[in-house]
mmCIF file of C-alpha atoms and ligand atoms in Angstrom:
data_model
loop_
_atom_site.group_PDB
_atom_site.id
_atom_site.type_symbol
_atom_site.label_atom_id
_atom_site.label_comp_id
_atom_site.label_asym_id
_atom_site.label_seq_id
_atom_site.Cartn_x
_atom_site.Cartn_y
_atom_site.Cartn_z
ATOM 1 C CA MET A 1 -27.138 -87.904 -56.109
ATOM 2 C CA SER A 2 -25.623 -84.926 -54.421
ATOM 3 C CA TYR A 3 -25.330 -81.528 -55.950
ATOM 4 C CA ALA A 4 -21.579 -81.827 -55.969
ATOM 5 C CA ARG A 5 -21.730 -85.038 -57.959
ATOM 6 C CA ALA A 6 -24.166 -83.559 -60.432
ATOM 7 C CA GLN A 7 -21.816 -80.670 -60.811
ATOM 8 C CA PHE A 8 -19.015 -82.946 -61.892
ATOM 9 C CA GLY A 9 -21.260 -85.143 -63.961
ATOM 10 C CA ASP A 10 -21.284 -82.370 -66.543
ATOM 11 C CA ASP A 11 -21.468 -83.788 -70.080
ATOM 12 C CA CYS A 12 -19.546 -80.849 -71.382
ATOM 13 C CA SER A 13 -16.640 -82.706 -72.909
ATOM 14 C CA ALA A 14 -13.132 -82.140 -71.663
ATOM 15 C CA ALA A 15 -11.765 -83.604 -74.850
ATOM 16 C CA GLU A 16 -13.691 -81.099 -76.921
ATOM 17 C CA HIS A 17 -12.350 -78.152 -74.962
ATOM 18 C CA GLY A 18 -8.914 -79.695 -74.939
ATOM 19 C CA ALA A 19 -8.958 -79.895 -78.713
ATOM 20 C CA LEU A 20 -9.884 -76.221 -78.943
ATOM 21 C CA GLY A 21 -7.051 -75.399 -76.605
ATOM 22 C CA LEU A 22 -4.748 -77.501 -78.719
ATOM 23 C CA MET A 23 -5.579 -75.593 -81.885
ATOM 24 C CA GLY A 24 -4.876 -72.300 -80.206
ATOM 25 C CA GLU A 25 -1.749 -73.340 -78.347
ATOM 26 C CA PRO A 26 -0.296 -76.526 -79.803
ATOM 27 C CA GLN A 27 2.661 -76.630 -77.404
ATOM 28 C CA LEU A 28 0.526 -77.144 -74.286
ATOM 29 C CA ASP A 29 0.616 -80.435 -72.454
ATOM 30 C CA GLY A 30 -2.541 -82.301 -71.495
ATOM 31 C CA ASP A 31 -2.788 -80.844 -68.017
ATOM 32 C CA ALA A 32 -2.433 -77.297 -69.279
ATOM 33 C CA ARG A 33 -5.147 -77.894 -71.863
ATOM 34 C CA LEU A 34 -7.438 -79.240 -69.169
ATOM 35 C CA MET A 35 -6.799 -76.175 -67.028
ATOM 36 C CA LEU A 36 -7.586 -73.869 -69.936
ATOM 37 C CA ALA A 37 -10.799 -75.773 -70.591
ATOM 38 C CA PHE A 38 -11.674 -75.465 -66.915
ATOM 39 C CA GLN A 39 -10.945 -71.750 -66.979
ATOM 40 C CA GLN A 40 -13.447 -71.592 -69.805
ATOM 41 C CA GLY A 41 -16.052 -73.277 -67.662
ATOM 42 C CA ASP A 42 -15.673 -76.988 -68.290
ATOM 43 C CA GLN A 43 -16.088 -78.665 -64.895
ATOM 44 C CA SER A 44 -15.198 -82.110 -66.209
ATOM 45 C CA SER A 45 -11.700 -80.872 -67.026
ATOM 46 C CA PHE A 46 -11.075 -80.056 -63.399
ATOM 47 C CA GLU A 47 -12.458 -83.425 -62.423
ATOM 48 C CA ALA A 48 -9.967 -85.060 -64.787
ATOM 49 C CA LEU A 49 -7.076 -83.131 -63.215
ATOM 50 C CA PHE A 50 -8.326 -83.980 -59.734
ATOM 51 C CA GLN A 51 -8.495 -87.686 -60.539
ATOM 52 C CA LYS A 52 -5.096 -87.669 -62.155
ATOM 53 C CA HIS A 53 -3.227 -85.902 -59.388
ATOM 54 C CA LYS A 54 -5.091 -86.676 -56.173
ATOM 55 C CA ARG A 55 -2.918 -89.630 -55.207
ATOM 56 C CA ALA A 56 0.293 -87.646 -55.654
ATOM 57 C CA ILE A 57 -1.094 -84.801 -53.554
ATOM 58 C CA VAL A 58 -2.214 -87.118 -50.753
ATOM 59 C CA ILE A 59 1.235 -88.708 -50.696
ATOM 60 C CA PHE A 60 2.939 -85.316 -50.749
ATOM 61 C CA ALA A 61 0.797 -84.103 -47.847
ATOM 62 C CA SER A 62 1.464 -87.235 -45.806
ATOM 63 C CA ARG A 63 5.215 -87.076 -46.439
ATOM 64 C CA PHE A 64 5.414 -83.352 -45.878
ATOM 65 C CA THR A 65 3.572 -83.387 -42.577
ATOM 66 C CA GLY A 66 4.629 -86.877 -41.518
ATOM 67 C CA ARG A 67 0.947 -87.435 -40.759
ATOM 68 C CA VAL A 68 -1.005 -89.969 -42.720
ATOM 69 C CA ASP A 69 -4.107 -89.099 -40.687
ATOM 70 C CA GLU A 70 -4.111 -85.484 -41.872
ATOM 71 C CA ALA A 71 -3.068 -86.068 -45.435
ATOM 72 C CA GLU A 72 -6.463 -86.566 -47.038
ATOM 73 C CA GLU A 73 -8.015 -83.517 -45.513
ATOM 74 C CA LEU A 74 -5.049 -81.382 -46.500
ATOM 75 C CA ALA A 75 -5.147 -82.786 -50.020
ATOM 76 C CA GLN A 76 -8.860 -81.991 -50.341
ATOM 77 C CA GLU A 77 -8.207 -78.429 -49.230
ATOM 78 C CA ILE A 78 -5.363 -78.134 -51.704
ATOM 79 C CA PHE A 79 -7.715 -79.063 -54.527
ATOM 80 C CA VAL A 80 -10.338 -76.602 -53.299
ATOM 81 C CA LYS A 81 -7.680 -73.892 -53.451
ATOM 82 C CA CYS A 82 -6.682 -74.978 -56.937
ATOM 83 C CA TYR A 83 -10.278 -74.805 -58.017
ATOM 84 C CA LEU A 84 -10.813 -71.372 -56.531
ATOM 85 C CA ALA A 85 -7.506 -69.994 -57.768
ATOM 86 C CA ALA A 86 -7.752 -71.558 -61.217
ATOM 87 C CA SER A 87 -7.809 -68.180 -62.914
ATOM 88 C CA THR A 88 -4.308 -67.506 -61.591
ATOM 89 C CA TYR A 89 -2.922 -70.402 -63.580
ATOM 90 C CA GLU A 90 -1.108 -69.367 -66.708
ATOM 91 C CA PRO A 91 -0.409 -72.090 -69.234
ATOM 92 C CA ARG A 92 3.229 -71.094 -69.677
ATOM 93 C CA ALA A 93 3.771 -72.733 -66.291
ATOM 94 C CA LYS A 94 3.621 -76.495 -66.079
ATOM 95 C CA PHE A 95 0.432 -77.463 -64.266
ATOM 96 C CA THR A 96 2.229 -79.648 -61.724
ATOM 97 C CA THR A 97 4.566 -76.847 -60.678
ATOM 98 C CA TRP A 98 1.522 -74.663 -60.036
ATOM 99 C CA LEU A 99 -0.306 -77.473 -58.236
ATOM 100 C CA PHE A 100 2.629 -78.357 -56.008
ATOM 101 C CA ARG A 101 3.292 -74.724 -55.244
ATOM 102 C CA ILE A 102 -0.183 -74.542 -53.777
ATOM 103 C CA ALA A 103 0.272 -77.919 -52.094
ATOM 104 C CA ARG A 104 3.541 -76.976 -50.459
ATOM 105 C CA ASN A 105 2.166 -73.680 -49.302
ATOM 106 C CA HIS A 106 -0.909 -75.242 -47.808
ATOM 107 C CA CYS A 107 1.058 -77.944 -45.985
ATOM 108 C CA LEU A 108 3.482 -75.329 -44.741
ATOM 109 C CA ASN A 109 0.664 -73.262 -43.278
ATOM 110 C CA GLU A 110 -0.650 -76.367 -41.624
ATOM 111 C CA VAL A 111 2.588 -77.410 -39.953
ATOM 112 C CA ARG A 112 3.141 -73.836 -38.786
ATOM 113 C CA ARG A 113 -0.222 -73.669 -37.070
ATOM 114 C CA PRO A 114 0.217 -73.386 -33.328
ATOM 115 C CA ALA A 115 -2.406 -76.072 -32.745
ATOM 116 C CA ARG A 116 -2.356 -78.845 -35.279
ATOM 117 C CA ARG A 117 -5.816 -80.104 -36.038
ATOM 118 C CA VAL A 118 -5.220 -83.771 -35.262
ATOM 119 C CA ALA A 119 -3.409 -85.082 -32.242
ATOM 120 C CA GLY A 120 -2.637 -88.594 -33.323
ATOM 121 C CA GLU A 121 0.370 -90.771 -33.873
ATOM 122 C CA PRO A 122 2.742 -89.113 -36.303
ATOM 123 C CA TYR A 123 3.535 -92.297 -38.139
ATOM 124 C CA ASP A 124 2.105 -95.753 -37.866
ATOM 125 C CA ASP A 125 4.893 -98.146 -38.623
ATOM 126 C CA GLU A 126 2.472 -101.040 -38.980
ATOM 127 C CA ARG A 127 1.574 -99.479 -42.310
ATOM 128 C CA ALA A 128 5.119 -99.786 -43.527
ATOM 129 C CA ARG A 129 5.564 -101.961 -46.533
ATOM 130 C CA THR A 130 7.134 -105.348 -46.024
ATOM 131 C CA ALA A 131 8.257 -107.737 -48.703
ATOM 132 C CA PRO A 132 6.467 -111.071 -48.690
ATOM 133 C CA GLY A 133 8.665 -113.960 -47.680
ATOM 134 C CA GLN A 134 10.836 -111.887 -45.373
ATOM 135 C CA SER A 135 11.600 -113.219 -41.943
ATOM 136 C CA PRO A 136 9.719 -111.578 -39.068
ATOM 137 C CA GLU A 137 12.997 -109.989 -37.986
ATOM 138 C CA ALA A 138 13.629 -108.531 -41.429
ATOM 139 C CA GLN A 139 10.032 -107.307 -41.590
ATOM 140 C CA ALA A 140 10.377 -105.662 -38.214
ATOM 141 C CA GLN A 141 13.596 -103.990 -39.320
ATOM 142 C CA GLY A 142 11.981 -102.875 -42.546
ATOM 143 C CA ARG A 143 9.132 -101.313 -40.597
ATOM 144 C CA ALA A 144 11.509 -99.662 -38.186
ATOM 145 C CA LEU A 145 13.469 -98.219 -41.107
ATOM 146 C CA SER A 146 10.319 -96.898 -42.803
ATOM 147 C CA ALA A 147 9.104 -95.320 -39.593
ATOM 148 C CA ALA A 148 12.510 -93.735 -39.000
ATOM 149 C CA VAL A 149 12.742 -92.477 -42.584
ATOM 150 C CA ALA A 150 9.276 -90.931 -42.427
ATOM 151 C CA ARG A 151 10.066 -89.344 -39.071
ATOM 152 C CA GLU A 152 13.410 -87.897 -40.180
ATOM 153 C CA LEU A 153 11.907 -86.728 -43.455
ATOM 154 C CA ALA A 154 9.221 -84.818 -41.604
ATOM 155 C CA ALA A 155 11.917 -83.363 -39.328
ATOM 156 C CA LEU A 156 13.981 -81.913 -42.183
ATOM 157 C CA PRO A 157 13.981 -78.151 -42.667
ATOM 158 C CA GLU A 158 10.922 -77.461 -44.788
ATOM 159 C CA ASN A 159 12.711 -76.315 -47.920
ATOM 160 C CA GLN A 160 15.018 -79.341 -47.916
ATOM 161 C CA ARG A 161 12.038 -81.636 -47.405
ATOM 162 C CA SER A 162 10.033 -80.005 -50.199
ATOM 163 C CA ALA A 163 12.907 -80.166 -52.660
ATOM 164 C CA LEU A 164 13.666 -83.800 -51.856
ATOM 165 C CA LEU A 165 10.011 -84.849 -52.041
ATOM 166 C CA LEU A 166 9.435 -83.098 -55.353
ATOM 167 C CA SER A 167 12.501 -84.853 -56.688
ATOM 168 C CA ARG A 168 12.017 -88.357 -55.279
ATOM 169 C CA GLU A 169 8.232 -88.595 -55.172
ATOM 170 C CA GLN A 170 7.223 -86.478 -58.131
ATOM 171 C CA GLY A 171 10.247 -87.106 -60.288
ATOM 172 C CA MET A 172 10.567 -83.395 -60.991
ATOM 173 C CA SER A 173 13.765 -82.077 -62.533
ATOM 174 C CA TYR A 174 15.775 -79.531 -60.541
ATOM 175 C CA GLU A 175 14.505 -76.900 -62.945
ATOM 176 C CA GLU A 176 10.873 -77.800 -62.247
ATOM 177 C CA ILE A 177 11.546 -77.869 -58.514
ATOM 178 C CA ALA A 178 13.154 -74.439 -58.773
ATOM 179 C CA GLU A 179 10.047 -73.128 -60.468
ATOM 180 C CA THR A 180 7.727 -74.768 -57.945
ATOM 181 C CA MET A 181 9.666 -73.421 -54.976
ATOM 182 C CA ASP A 182 10.571 -70.113 -56.585
ATOM 183 C CA VAL A 183 14.291 -70.514 -55.953
ATOM 184 C CA SER A 184 17.315 -70.920 -58.218
ATOM 185 C CA ILE A 185 18.397 -74.278 -59.643
ATOM 186 C CA GLY A 186 21.608 -73.916 -57.651
ATOM 187 C CA ALA A 187 19.559 -73.580 -54.487
ATOM 188 C CA VAL A 188 17.607 -76.740 -55.339
ATOM 189 C CA LYS A 189 20.862 -78.626 -55.856
ATOM 190 C CA SER A 190 22.105 -77.507 -52.492
ATOM 191 C CA LEU A 191 18.803 -78.207 -50.703
ATOM 192 C CA ILE A 192 18.568 -81.753 -52.015
ATOM 193 C CA ASN A 193 22.190 -82.472 -51.239
ATOM 194 C CA ARG A 194 21.843 -81.180 -47.685
ATOM 195 C CA ALA A 195 18.650 -83.186 -47.246
ATOM 196 C CA ARG A 196 20.365 -86.400 -48.329
ATOM 197 C CA LYS A 197 23.405 -85.687 -46.196
ATOM 198 C CA ARG A 198 21.338 -85.096 -43.101
ATOM 199 C CA LEU A 199 19.034 -88.062 -43.651
ATOM 200 C CA ALA A 200 21.928 -90.415 -44.421
ATOM 201 C CA SER A 201 23.639 -89.318 -41.237
ATOM 202 C CA ARG A 202 20.551 -89.602 -39.029
ATOM 203 C CA LEU A 203 19.499 -92.912 -40.503
ATOM 204 C CA ALA A 204 22.961 -94.446 -40.601
ATOM 205 C CA LYS A 205 22.275 -97.006 -37.905
ATOM 206 C CA TYR A 206 19.149 -98.280 -39.666
ATOM 207 C CA MET A 207 20.825 -98.350 -43.026
ATOM 208 C CA GLU A 208 23.827 -100.270 -41.743
ATOM 209 C CA HIS A 209 21.328 -102.896 -40.658
ATOM 210 C CA ARG A 210 20.056 -102.832 -44.178
ATOM 211 C CA HIS A 211 23.513 -103.412 -45.615
ATOM 212 C CA ALA A 212 24.115 -106.236 -43.188
ATOM 213 C CA MET A 213 20.843 -107.881 -44.190
ATOM 214 C CA SER A 214 21.352 -107.616 -47.931
ATOM 215 C CA MET B 1 38.523 -83.318 -58.067
ATOM 216 C CA ARG B 2 38.499 -82.836 -54.332
ATOM 217 C CA CYS B 3 36.259 -84.755 -51.913
ATOM 218 C CA ARG B 4 34.656 -81.520 -50.817
ATOM 219 C CA GLU B 5 33.598 -80.708 -54.357
ATOM 220 C CA VAL B 6 32.366 -84.272 -54.910
ATOM 221 C CA GLU B 7 30.309 -84.039 -51.744
ATOM 222 C CA LYS B 8 28.644 -80.860 -52.998
ATOM 223 C CA GLN B 9 27.830 -82.354 -56.392
ATOM 224 C CA LEU B 10 26.956 -85.875 -55.319
ATOM 225 C CA SER B 11 23.152 -85.540 -55.215
ATOM 226 C CA ALA B 12 23.042 -83.786 -58.567
ATOM 227 C CA HIS B 13 25.232 -86.566 -59.942
ATOM 228 C CA LEU B 14 22.921 -89.278 -58.581
ATOM 229 C CA ASP B 15 19.878 -87.403 -59.898
ATOM 230 C CA GLY B 16 21.340 -87.091 -63.381
ATOM 231 C CA GLU B 17 21.423 -83.313 -63.129
ATOM 232 C CA LEU B 18 25.097 -82.828 -64.028
ATOM 233 C CA ASP B 19 26.478 -82.544 -67.521
ATOM 234 C CA ALA B 20 28.376 -85.541 -68.869
ATOM 235 C CA ALA B 21 31.848 -84.155 -68.178
ATOM 236 C CA ALA B 22 31.089 -83.274 -64.548
ATOM 237 C CA SER B 23 29.452 -86.632 -63.988
ATOM 238 C CA GLU B 24 32.452 -88.456 -65.413
ATOM 239 C CA ARG B 25 34.791 -86.599 -63.066
ATOM 240 C CA ILE B 26 32.677 -87.692 -60.111
ATOM 241 C CA THR B 27 32.493 -91.299 -61.306
ATOM 242 C CA ALA B 28 36.278 -91.321 -61.681
ATOM 243 C CA HIS B 29 36.722 -89.907 -58.170
ATOM 244 C CA LEU B 30 34.360 -92.467 -56.649
ATOM 245 C CA GLU B 31 36.430 -95.279 -58.136
ATOM 246 C CA HIS B 32 39.430 -94.494 -55.999
ATOM 247 C CA CYS B 33 38.028 -92.643 -52.969
ATOM 248 C CA GLU B 34 36.577 -94.951 -50.320
ATOM 249 C CA GLY B 35 35.073 -92.116 -48.296
ATOM 250 C CA CYS B 36 33.118 -90.617 -51.178
ATOM 251 C CA LYS B 37 32.179 -94.075 -52.420
ATOM 252 C CA ALA B 38 30.703 -94.880 -49.013
ATOM 253 C CA ARG B 39 28.770 -91.628 -49.089
ATOM 254 C CA ALA B 40 27.415 -92.378 -52.548
ATOM 255 C CA LEU B 41 26.358 -95.827 -51.363
ATOM 256 C CA ALA B 42 24.663 -94.338 -48.299
ATOM 257 C CA TYR B 43 22.750 -91.859 -50.489
ATOM 258 C CA SER B 44 21.650 -94.658 -52.810
ATOM 259 C CA THR B 45 20.528 -96.764 -49.859
ATOM 260 C CA LEU B 46 18.633 -93.763 -48.546
ATOM 261 C CA ASP B 47 16.936 -93.319 -51.920
ATOM 262 C CA GLY B 48 15.912 -96.953 -51.796
ATOM 263 C CA ALA B 49 14.460 -96.460 -48.317
ATOM 264 C CA LEU B 50 12.569 -93.354 -49.471
ATOM 265 C CA ASP B 51 11.185 -95.206 -52.465
ATOM 266 C CA ALA B 52 10.116 -98.091 -50.219
ATOM 267 C CA LEU B 53 8.042 -95.885 -47.921
ATOM 268 C CA PRO B 54 4.382 -96.893 -47.949
ATOM 269 C CA ARG B 55 2.198 -94.723 -50.157
ATOM 270 C CA HIS B 56 -1.133 -93.814 -48.746
ATOM 271 C CA GLU B 57 -3.889 -94.403 -51.285
ATOM 272 C CA PRO B 58 -6.782 -91.943 -51.192
ATOM 273 C CA SER B 59 -9.708 -93.559 -49.426
ATOM 274 C CA GLU B 60 -13.075 -94.151 -51.045
ATOM 275 C CA ALA B 61 -14.426 -91.167 -49.152
ATOM 276 C CA PHE B 62 -11.760 -88.863 -50.546
ATOM 277 C CA ASP B 63 -13.636 -87.609 -53.597
ATOM 278 C CA ASP B 64 -16.845 -86.943 -51.689
ATOM 279 C CA GLY B 65 -14.893 -85.127 -49.000
ATOM 280 C CA PHE B 66 -13.340 -82.873 -51.612
ATOM 281 C CA ARG B 67 -16.678 -82.175 -53.256
ATOM 282 C CA ALA B 68 -18.286 -81.334 -49.950
ATOM 283 C CA LYS B 69 -15.478 -78.891 -49.130
ATOM 284 C CA LEU B 70 -15.687 -77.371 -52.573
ATOM 285 C CA GLN B 71 -19.428 -76.980 -52.435
ATOM 286 C CA ALA B 72 -19.191 -75.373 -49.017
ATOM 287 C CA ALA B 73 -16.456 -73.043 -50.223
ATOM 288 C CA ARG B 74 -18.481 -71.934 -53.196
ATOM 289 C CA GLN B 75 -21.576 -71.439 -51.080
ATOM 290 C CA ALA B 76 -19.566 -69.414 -48.615
ATOM 291 C CA GLN B 77 -18.312 -67.237 -51.420
ATOM 292 C CA ALA B 78 -21.725 -66.743 -52.876
ATOM 293 C CA GLN B 79 -23.297 -66.078 -49.493
ATOM 294 C CA ALA B 80 -20.553 -63.711 -48.435
ATOM 295 C CA SER B 81 -21.012 -61.850 -51.681
ATOM 296 C CA LEU B 82 -24.708 -61.448 -51.123
ATOM 297 C CA ASP B 83 -24.228 -60.480 -47.506
ATOM 298 C CA ALA B 84 -21.461 -57.981 -48.149
ATOM 299 C CA PRO B 85 -22.339 -54.289 -47.946
ATOM 300 C CA ARG B 86 -23.229 -52.969 -51.343
ATOM 301 C CA SER B 87 -20.246 -50.643 -51.506
ATOM 302 C CA ARG B 88 -17.849 -53.565 -51.283
ATOM 303 C CA ARG B 89 -19.272 -55.117 -54.361
ATOM 304 C CA ARG B 90 -18.663 -52.196 -56.634
ATOM 305 C CA GLY B 91 -15.810 -52.421 -59.016
ATOM 306 C CA PHE B 92 -15.759 -56.037 -59.919
ATOM 307 C CA PHE B 93 -19.207 -56.878 -61.119
ATOM 308 C CA SER B 94 -22.228 -55.176 -62.404
ATOM 309 C CA TRP B 95 -24.761 -55.064 -59.590
ATOM 310 C CA PRO B 96 -27.740 -53.830 -61.653
ATOM 311 C CA LEU B 97 -27.328 -56.833 -63.907
ATOM 312 C CA LEU B 98 -27.307 -59.254 -61.022
ATOM 313 C CA ALA B 99 -30.113 -57.489 -59.205
ATOM 314 C CA GLY B 100 -32.474 -58.644 -61.880
ATOM 315 C CA LEU B 101 -31.557 -62.262 -61.504
ATOM 316 C CA GLY B 102 -32.934 -63.277 -58.132
ATOM 317 C CA GLY B 103 -31.046 -64.804 -55.234
ATOM 318 C CA ALA B 104 -29.876 -68.205 -56.395
ATOM 319 C CA ALA B 105 -29.049 -67.115 -59.910
ATOM 320 C CA ALA B 106 -27.118 -64.142 -58.593
ATOM 321 C CA ALA B 107 -25.224 -66.479 -56.335
ATOM 322 C CA VAL B 108 -24.321 -68.639 -59.301
ATOM 323 C CA ALA B 109 -23.134 -65.630 -61.206
ATOM 324 C CA LEU B 110 -21.114 -64.460 -58.238
ATOM 325 C CA ALA B 111 -19.554 -67.837 -57.723
ATOM 326 C CA VAL B 112 -18.636 -67.865 -61.358
ATOM 327 C CA LEU B 113 -17.140 -64.409 -61.107
ATOM 328 C CA LEU B 114 -15.238 -65.291 -58.010
ATOM 329 C CA ILE B 115 -13.845 -68.491 -59.337
ATOM 330 C CA GLY B 116 -12.491 -66.378 -62.067
ATOM 331 C CA ARG B 117 -12.394 -66.870 -65.755
ATOM 332 C CA SER B 118 -10.068 -65.818 -68.469
ATOM 333 C CA PRO B 119 -10.544 -62.216 -69.553
ATOM 334 C CA ARG B 120 -11.534 -63.208 -73.079
ATOM 335 C CA ASP B 121 -14.498 -65.103 -71.707
ATOM 336 C CA THR B 122 -17.476 -62.815 -71.847
ATOM 337 C CA THR B 123 -20.377 -65.203 -71.368
ATOM 338 C CA LEU B 124 -21.234 -67.222 -68.324
ATOM 339 C CA PRO B 125 -19.828 -70.716 -68.661
ATOM 340 C CA PRO B 126 -22.261 -73.610 -68.840
ATOM 341 C CA ARG B 127 -21.910 -74.234 -65.134
ATOM 342 C CA ARG B 128 -24.774 -76.270 -63.779
ATOM 343 C CA THR B 129 -27.052 -75.545 -60.896
ATOM 344 C CA LEU B 130 -26.093 -73.872 -57.738
ATOM 345 C CA ALA B 131 -29.505 -74.774 -56.440
ATOM 346 C CA ALA B 132 -28.049 -75.709 -53.069
ATOM 347 C CA VAL B 133 -27.383 -72.084 -52.325
ATOM 348 C CA GLN B 134 -30.318 -71.875 -49.932
ATOM 349 C CA PRO B 135 -28.425 -71.627 -46.646
ATOM 350 C CA SER B 136 -29.565 -74.235 -44.169
ATOM 351 C CA ASP B 137 -28.254 -74.334 -40.642
ATOM 352 C CA LEU B 138 -25.692 -76.831 -41.783
ATOM 353 C CA ALA B 139 -24.587 -74.599 -44.601
ATOM 354 C CA LEU B 140 -24.277 -71.699 -42.198
ATOM 355 C CA ALA B 141 -22.072 -73.775 -39.973
ATOM 356 C CA GLN B 142 -19.990 -74.618 -42.994
ATOM 357 C CA HIS B 143 -19.814 -70.953 -43.865
ATOM 358 C CA LEU B 144 -18.399 -70.120 -40.495
ATOM 359 C CA GLU B 145 -15.764 -72.755 -40.853
ATOM 360 C CA LEU B 146 -14.999 -71.640 -44.353
ATOM 361 C CA LEU B 147 -14.756 -68.011 -43.440
ATOM 362 C CA GLN B 148 -12.062 -69.102 -41.036
ATOM 363 C CA ASN B 149 -10.477 -71.307 -43.651
ATOM 364 C CA TYR B 150 -10.435 -68.492 -46.127
ATOM 365 C CA ARG B 151 -8.039 -66.592 -44.004
ATOM 366 C CA VAL B 152 -5.725 -69.345 -45.175
ATOM 367 C CA VAL B 153 -6.443 -68.581 -48.796
ATOM 368 C CA LYS B 154 -4.592 -65.323 -48.348
ATOM 369 C CA ASN B 155 -1.441 -67.299 -47.869
ATOM 370 C CA LEU B 156 -1.526 -68.316 -51.480
ATOM 371 C CA ASP B 157 0.376 -65.134 -52.108
ATOM 372 C CA GLU B 158 3.304 -66.898 -53.760
ATOM 373 C CA LEU B 159 1.113 -67.346 -56.779
ATOM 374 C CA GLU B 160 1.489 -64.844 -59.502
ATOM 375 C CA ASN B 161 -1.974 -63.402 -59.724
ATOM 376 C CA TYR B 162 -4.110 -62.910 -56.714
ATOM 377 C CA ASP B 163 -7.120 -61.163 -58.061
ATOM 378 C CA VAL B 164 -9.402 -64.008 -57.041
ATOM 379 C CA ILE B 165 -8.008 -64.173 -53.540
ATOM 380 C CA ASP B 166 -8.144 -60.430 -53.257
ATOM 381 C CA LYS B 167 -11.804 -60.461 -54.199
ATOM 382 C CA LEU B 168 -12.431 -63.196 -51.684
ATOM 383 C CA ASP B 169 -10.814 -61.172 -48.951
ATOM 384 C CA ARG B 170 -12.812 -58.119 -49.822
ATOM 385 C CA LEU B 171 -15.999 -60.112 -49.837
ATOM 386 C CA LEU B 172 -15.168 -61.581 -46.495
ATOM 387 C CA GLY B 173 -14.590 -58.096 -45.154
ATOM 388 C CA ASP B 174 -10.955 -58.796 -44.410
ATOM 389 C CA ASP B 175 -9.430 -55.611 -45.683
ATOM 390 C CA LYS B 176 -6.441 -55.556 -43.428
HETATM 391 ZN ZN1 ZN C 1 36.582 -88.346 -52.092
#
């Protein structure tokens, strides 16, 4: 058993700390209570947050960068930053807005790096989801659409991409997105609308296929 | 309602972010405007395509990878703290206290300090071992990588409170 595992195998109960947090601040959601417990030293609370949100962060990183091959490493680094910066979290902010603020920032730094760390294929369209029972032609078109969507998504201006991803993938409200991105709600509205407009225009030929098939 | 206005509000309408009256005006417009209706359909199709994108599941190695990075980061912090000139350390922890603790224990205490705790917390949390703080060659290599990585930590500056990051920078001798 590695040190790191032992560290997270802490018996110190998250639930116990959560309950204490709840008595003090009854309005806090579960994530916020876990963060408070972690700030007070309970490692298992961070582990719970990590387990709960890791999938969403991996998906965000892969969508943001357009690189499935980099997504896990980026997501791991995002959680290291969260761990190290945990004291900066204040429970009046929703945990996910804080988490995705760090995530967006980290991904942004990565895509701005002059030399990206991995030189692989940006998107493997063999991974694209296909519905069982579809004809090979329809499957091929579905894969082509997914690859094109992922490519155009990654090519959006960063703030449009972030706003759209937080909305579509995370189901955040415009208000939560505004808080995550530190912009006004009006700006979020405009960013998401511009993102959809641009994607719809660039993907028109694939989507017409889609209409024709359905 | 003009097409131009509908176009500006269309995403908010589809996302349920408009009030009822504004949404009704858009719905009414879409019923008789082919151009805006086509746009709304295109946006909905796009949403469907976005939702249908494959979602990468974290691999089995994901958790271990995170823990390894975290462990290395904490070791780098602790090591950098111990290696930093004494003057740098003043101001954010009590050196005489730590001096009595011995290397590994001091490293634990430093890591704890660096990770940051709420101000009301006056005792060390029940954090387990940091026994792995003995720097092996591997750990040193990790430190080097992490010292580079921790330049990146500075870019967290959108967050509200950067005391932890600031301490990290000072420990890493990056006072620029
Ligand atoms: Zn119209």
